[in-house]
JSON list of C-alpha atoms in Angstrom, two decimals:
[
{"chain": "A", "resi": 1102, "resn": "UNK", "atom": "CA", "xyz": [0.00, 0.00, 0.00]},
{"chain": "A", "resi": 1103, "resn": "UNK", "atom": "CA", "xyz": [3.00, 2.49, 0.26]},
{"chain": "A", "resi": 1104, "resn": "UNK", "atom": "CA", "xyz": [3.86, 2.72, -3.42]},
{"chain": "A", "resi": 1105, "resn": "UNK", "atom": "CA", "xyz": [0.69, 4.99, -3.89]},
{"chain": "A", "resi": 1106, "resn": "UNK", "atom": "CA", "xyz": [0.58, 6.17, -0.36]},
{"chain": "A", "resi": 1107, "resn": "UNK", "atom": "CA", "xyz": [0.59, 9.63, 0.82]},
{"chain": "A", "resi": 1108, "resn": "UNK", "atom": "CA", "xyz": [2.04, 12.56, -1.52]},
{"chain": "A", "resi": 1109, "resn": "UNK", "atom": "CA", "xyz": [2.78, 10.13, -4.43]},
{"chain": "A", "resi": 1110, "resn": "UNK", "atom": "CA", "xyz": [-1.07, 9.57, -4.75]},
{"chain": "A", "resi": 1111, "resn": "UNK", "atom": "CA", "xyz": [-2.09, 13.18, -4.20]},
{"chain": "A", "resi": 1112, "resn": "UNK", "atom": "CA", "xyz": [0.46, 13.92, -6.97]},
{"chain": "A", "resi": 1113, "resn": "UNK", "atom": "CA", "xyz": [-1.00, 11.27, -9.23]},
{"chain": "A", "resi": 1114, "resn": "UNK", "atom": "CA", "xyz": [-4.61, 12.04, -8.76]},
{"chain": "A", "resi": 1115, "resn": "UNK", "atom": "CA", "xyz": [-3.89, 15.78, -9.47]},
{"chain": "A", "resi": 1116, "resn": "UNK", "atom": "CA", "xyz": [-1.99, 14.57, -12.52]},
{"chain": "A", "resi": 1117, "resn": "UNK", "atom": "CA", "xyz": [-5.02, 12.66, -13.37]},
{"chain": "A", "resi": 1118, "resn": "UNK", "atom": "CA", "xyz": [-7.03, 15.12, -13.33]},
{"chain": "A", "resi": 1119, "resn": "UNK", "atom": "CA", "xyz": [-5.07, 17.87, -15.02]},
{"chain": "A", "resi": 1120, "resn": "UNK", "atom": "CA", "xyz": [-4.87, 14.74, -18.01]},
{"chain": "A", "resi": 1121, "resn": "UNK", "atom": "CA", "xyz": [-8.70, 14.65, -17.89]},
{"chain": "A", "resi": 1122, "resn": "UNK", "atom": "CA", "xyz": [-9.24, 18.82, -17.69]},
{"chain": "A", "resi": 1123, "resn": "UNK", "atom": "CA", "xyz": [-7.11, 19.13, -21.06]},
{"chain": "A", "resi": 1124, "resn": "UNK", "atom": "CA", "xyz": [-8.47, 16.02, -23.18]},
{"chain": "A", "resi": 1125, "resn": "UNK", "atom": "CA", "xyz": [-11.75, 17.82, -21.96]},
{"chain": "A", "resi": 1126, "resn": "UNK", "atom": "CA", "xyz": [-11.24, 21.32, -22.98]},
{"chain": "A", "resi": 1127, "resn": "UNK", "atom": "CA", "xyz": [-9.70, 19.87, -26.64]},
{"chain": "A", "resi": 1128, "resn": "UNK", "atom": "CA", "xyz": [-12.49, 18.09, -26.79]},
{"chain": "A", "resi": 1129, "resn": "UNK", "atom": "CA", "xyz": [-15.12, 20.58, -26.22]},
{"chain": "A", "resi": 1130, "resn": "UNK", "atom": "CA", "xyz": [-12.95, 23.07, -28.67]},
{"chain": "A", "resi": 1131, "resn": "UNK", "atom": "CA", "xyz": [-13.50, 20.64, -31.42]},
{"chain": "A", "resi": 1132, "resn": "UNK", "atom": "CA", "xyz": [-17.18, 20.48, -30.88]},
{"chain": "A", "resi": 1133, "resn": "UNK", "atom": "CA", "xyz": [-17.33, 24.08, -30.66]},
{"chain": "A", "resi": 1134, "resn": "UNK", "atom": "CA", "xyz": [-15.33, 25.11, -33.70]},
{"chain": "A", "resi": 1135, "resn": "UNK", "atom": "CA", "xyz": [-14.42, 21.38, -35.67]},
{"chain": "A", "resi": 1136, "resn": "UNK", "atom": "CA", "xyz": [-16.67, 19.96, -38.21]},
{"chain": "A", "resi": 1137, "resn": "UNK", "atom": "CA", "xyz": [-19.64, 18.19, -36.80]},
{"chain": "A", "resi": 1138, "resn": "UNK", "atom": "CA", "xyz": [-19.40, 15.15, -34.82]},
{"chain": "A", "resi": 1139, "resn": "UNK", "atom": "CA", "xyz": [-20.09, 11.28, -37.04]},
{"chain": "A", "resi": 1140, "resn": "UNK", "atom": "CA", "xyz": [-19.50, 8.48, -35.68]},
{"chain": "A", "resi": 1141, "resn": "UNK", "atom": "CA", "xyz": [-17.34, 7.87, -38.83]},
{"chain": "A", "resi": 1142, "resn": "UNK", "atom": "CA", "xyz": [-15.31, 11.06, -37.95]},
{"chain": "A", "resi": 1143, "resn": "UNK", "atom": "CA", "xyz": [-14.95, 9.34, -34.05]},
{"chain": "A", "resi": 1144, "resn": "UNK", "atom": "CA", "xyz": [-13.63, 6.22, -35.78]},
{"chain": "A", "resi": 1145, "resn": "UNK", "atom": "CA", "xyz": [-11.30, 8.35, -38.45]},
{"chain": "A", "resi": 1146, "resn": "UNK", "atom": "CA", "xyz": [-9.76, 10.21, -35.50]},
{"chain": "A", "resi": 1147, "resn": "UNK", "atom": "CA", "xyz": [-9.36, 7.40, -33.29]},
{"chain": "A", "resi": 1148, "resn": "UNK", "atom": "CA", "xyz": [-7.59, 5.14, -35.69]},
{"chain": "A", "resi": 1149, "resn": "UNK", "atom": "CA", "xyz": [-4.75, 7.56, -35.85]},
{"chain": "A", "resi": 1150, "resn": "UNK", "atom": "CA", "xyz": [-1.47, 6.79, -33.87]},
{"chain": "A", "resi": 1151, "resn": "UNK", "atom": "CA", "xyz": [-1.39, 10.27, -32.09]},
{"chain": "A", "resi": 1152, "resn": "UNK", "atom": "CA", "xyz": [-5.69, 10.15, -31.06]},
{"chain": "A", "resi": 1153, "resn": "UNK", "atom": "CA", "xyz": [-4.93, 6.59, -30.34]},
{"chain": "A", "resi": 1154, "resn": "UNK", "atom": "CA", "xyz": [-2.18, 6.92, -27.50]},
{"chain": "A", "resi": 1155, "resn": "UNK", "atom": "CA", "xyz": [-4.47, 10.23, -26.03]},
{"chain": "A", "resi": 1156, "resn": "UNK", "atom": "CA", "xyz": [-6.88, 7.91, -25.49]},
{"chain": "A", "resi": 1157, "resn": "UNK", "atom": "CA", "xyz": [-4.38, 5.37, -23.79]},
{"chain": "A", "resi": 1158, "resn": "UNK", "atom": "CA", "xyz": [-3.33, 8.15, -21.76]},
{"chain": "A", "resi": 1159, "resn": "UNK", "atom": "CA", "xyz": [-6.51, 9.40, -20.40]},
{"chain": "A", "resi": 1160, "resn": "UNK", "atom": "CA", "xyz": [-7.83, 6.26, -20.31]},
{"chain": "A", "resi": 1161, "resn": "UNK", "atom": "CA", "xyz": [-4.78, 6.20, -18.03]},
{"chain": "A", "resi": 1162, "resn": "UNK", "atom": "CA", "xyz": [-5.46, 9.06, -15.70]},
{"chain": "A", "resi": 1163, "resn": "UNK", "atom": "CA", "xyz": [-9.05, 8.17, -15.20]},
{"chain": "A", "resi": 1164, "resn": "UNK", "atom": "CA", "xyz": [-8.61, 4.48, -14.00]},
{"chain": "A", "resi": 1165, "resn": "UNK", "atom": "CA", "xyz": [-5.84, 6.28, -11.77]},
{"chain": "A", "resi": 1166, "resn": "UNK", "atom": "CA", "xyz": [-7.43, 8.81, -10.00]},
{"chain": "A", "resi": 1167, "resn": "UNK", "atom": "CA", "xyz": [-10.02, 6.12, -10.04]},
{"chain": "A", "resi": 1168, "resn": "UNK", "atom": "CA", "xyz": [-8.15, 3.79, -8.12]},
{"chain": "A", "resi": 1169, "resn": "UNK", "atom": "CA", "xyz": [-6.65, 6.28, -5.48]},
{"chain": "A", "resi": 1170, "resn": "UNK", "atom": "CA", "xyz": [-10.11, 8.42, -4.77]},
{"chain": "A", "resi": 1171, "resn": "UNK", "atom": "CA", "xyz": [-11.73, 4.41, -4.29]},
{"chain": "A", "resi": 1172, "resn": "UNK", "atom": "CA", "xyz": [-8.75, 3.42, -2.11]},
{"chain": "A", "resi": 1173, "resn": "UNK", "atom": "CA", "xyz": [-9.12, 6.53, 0.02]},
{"chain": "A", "resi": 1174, "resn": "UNK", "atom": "CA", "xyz": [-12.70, 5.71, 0.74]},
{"chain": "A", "resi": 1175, "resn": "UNK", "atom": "CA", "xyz": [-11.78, 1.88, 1.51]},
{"chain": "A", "resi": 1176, "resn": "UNK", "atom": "CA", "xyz": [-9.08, 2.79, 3.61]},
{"chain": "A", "resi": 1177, "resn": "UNK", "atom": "CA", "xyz": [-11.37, 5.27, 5.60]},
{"chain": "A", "resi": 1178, "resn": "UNK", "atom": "CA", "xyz": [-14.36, 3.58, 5.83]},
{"chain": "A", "resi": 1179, "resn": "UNK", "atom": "CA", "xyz": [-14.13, -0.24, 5.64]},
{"chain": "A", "resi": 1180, "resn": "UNK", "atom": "CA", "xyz": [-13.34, -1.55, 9.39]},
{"chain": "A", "resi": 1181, "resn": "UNK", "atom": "CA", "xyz": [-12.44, -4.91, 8.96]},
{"chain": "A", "resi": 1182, "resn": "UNK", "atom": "CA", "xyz": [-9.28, -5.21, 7.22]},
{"chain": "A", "resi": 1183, "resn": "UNK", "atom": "CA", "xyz": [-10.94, -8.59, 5.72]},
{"chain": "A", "resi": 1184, "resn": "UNK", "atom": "CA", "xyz": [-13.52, -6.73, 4.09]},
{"chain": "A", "resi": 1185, "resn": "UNK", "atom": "CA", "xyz": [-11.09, -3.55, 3.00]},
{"chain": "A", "resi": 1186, "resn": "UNK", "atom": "CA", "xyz": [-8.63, -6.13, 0.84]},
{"chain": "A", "resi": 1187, "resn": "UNK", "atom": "CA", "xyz": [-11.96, -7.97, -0.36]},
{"chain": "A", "resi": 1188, "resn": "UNK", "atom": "CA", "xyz": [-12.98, -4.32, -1.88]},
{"chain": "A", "resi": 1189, "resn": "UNK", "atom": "CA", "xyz": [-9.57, -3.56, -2.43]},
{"chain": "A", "resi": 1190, "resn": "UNK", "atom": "CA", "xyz": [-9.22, -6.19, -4.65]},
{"chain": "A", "resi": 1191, "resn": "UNK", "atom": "CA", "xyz": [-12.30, -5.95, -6.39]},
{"chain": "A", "resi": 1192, "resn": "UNK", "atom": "CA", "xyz": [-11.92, -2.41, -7.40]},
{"chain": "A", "resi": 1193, "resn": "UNK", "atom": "CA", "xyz": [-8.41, -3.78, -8.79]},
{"chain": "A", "resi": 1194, "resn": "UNK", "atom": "CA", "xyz": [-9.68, -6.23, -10.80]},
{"chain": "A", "resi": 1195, "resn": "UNK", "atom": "CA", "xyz": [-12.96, -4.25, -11.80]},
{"chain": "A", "resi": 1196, "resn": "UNK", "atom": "CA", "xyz": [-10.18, -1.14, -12.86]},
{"chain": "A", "resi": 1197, "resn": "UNK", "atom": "CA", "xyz": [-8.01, -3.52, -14.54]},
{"chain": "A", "resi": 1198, "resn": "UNK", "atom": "CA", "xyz": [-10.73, -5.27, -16.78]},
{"chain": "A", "resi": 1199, "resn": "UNK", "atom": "CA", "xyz": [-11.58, -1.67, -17.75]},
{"chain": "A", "resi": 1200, "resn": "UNK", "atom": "CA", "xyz": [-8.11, -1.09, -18.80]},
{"chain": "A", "resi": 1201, "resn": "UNK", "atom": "CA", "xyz": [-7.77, -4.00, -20.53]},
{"chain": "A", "resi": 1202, "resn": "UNK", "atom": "CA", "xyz": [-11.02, -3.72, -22.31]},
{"chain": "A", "resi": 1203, "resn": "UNK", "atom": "CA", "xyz": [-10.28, 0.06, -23.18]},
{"chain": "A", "resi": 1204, "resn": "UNK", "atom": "CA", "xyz": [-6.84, -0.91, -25.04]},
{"chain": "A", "resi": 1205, "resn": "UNK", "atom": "CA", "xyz": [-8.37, -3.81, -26.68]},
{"chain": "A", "resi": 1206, "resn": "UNK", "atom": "CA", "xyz": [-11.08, -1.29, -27.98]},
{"chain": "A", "resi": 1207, "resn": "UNK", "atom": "CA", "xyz": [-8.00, 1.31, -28.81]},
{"chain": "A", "resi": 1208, "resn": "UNK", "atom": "CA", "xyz": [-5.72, -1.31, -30.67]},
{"chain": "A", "resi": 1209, "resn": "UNK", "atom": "CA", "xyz": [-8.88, -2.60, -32.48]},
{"chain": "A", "resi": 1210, "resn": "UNK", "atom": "CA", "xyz": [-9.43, 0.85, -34.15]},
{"chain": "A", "resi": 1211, "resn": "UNK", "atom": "CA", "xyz": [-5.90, 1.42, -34.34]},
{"chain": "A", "resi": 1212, "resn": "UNK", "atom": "CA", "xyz": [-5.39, -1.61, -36.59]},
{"chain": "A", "resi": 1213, "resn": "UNK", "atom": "CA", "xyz": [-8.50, -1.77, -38.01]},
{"chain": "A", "resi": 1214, "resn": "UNK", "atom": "CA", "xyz": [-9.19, -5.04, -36.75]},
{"chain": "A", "resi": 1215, "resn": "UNK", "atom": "CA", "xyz": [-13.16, -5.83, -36.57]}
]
């Protein structure tokens, strides 16, 4: 529990969120000013290298601020420290599925795989 303990998580939930605050105001620039939003445009944009590792990295930063604002609340308000690692590790596996499900979804526009 130490290696995201402390200042380290503060720092990476604020770096989360900082991630999520930019890919938020790009994103709301390009429906504001861009061309208007197709599904077909989505797809275009995300099959690009430079869309595809944005969305890697704020996939990234939300399953990480995720994991720390979730661990907080374990850690402050599940007593039993049988019941804590039970959530613990569901929230673990439930954030890694996510991530795993994200890239698959990334990779499969990425290389056009259907």
């Amino acid at each position: 529990m130490r290696l995201l303990s402390g200042q380290r998580a503060f720092v990476l939930q604020r770096l989360g969120a900082l991630v999520m605050l930019a890919y938020l105001a790009g994103g709301a620039l390009w429906l504001a000013f861009g061309p208007a939003p197709t599904f077909s445009r989505w797809q275009g944009w995300s099959a690009q290298p430079l869309a595809a590792v944005a969305l890697l990295v704020l996939t990234a930063a939300v399953l990480g601020h995720a994991w720390v604002g979730l661990r907080d609340v374990a850690l402050d308000y599940v007593r039993p420290l049988a019941l804590r690692l039970a959530a613990l590790g569901a929230v673990a596996v439930l954030l890694a599925g996510l991530a795993a499900w994200t890239t698959l979804i990334v990779f499969s526009h990425l290389f056009a795989i259907v």
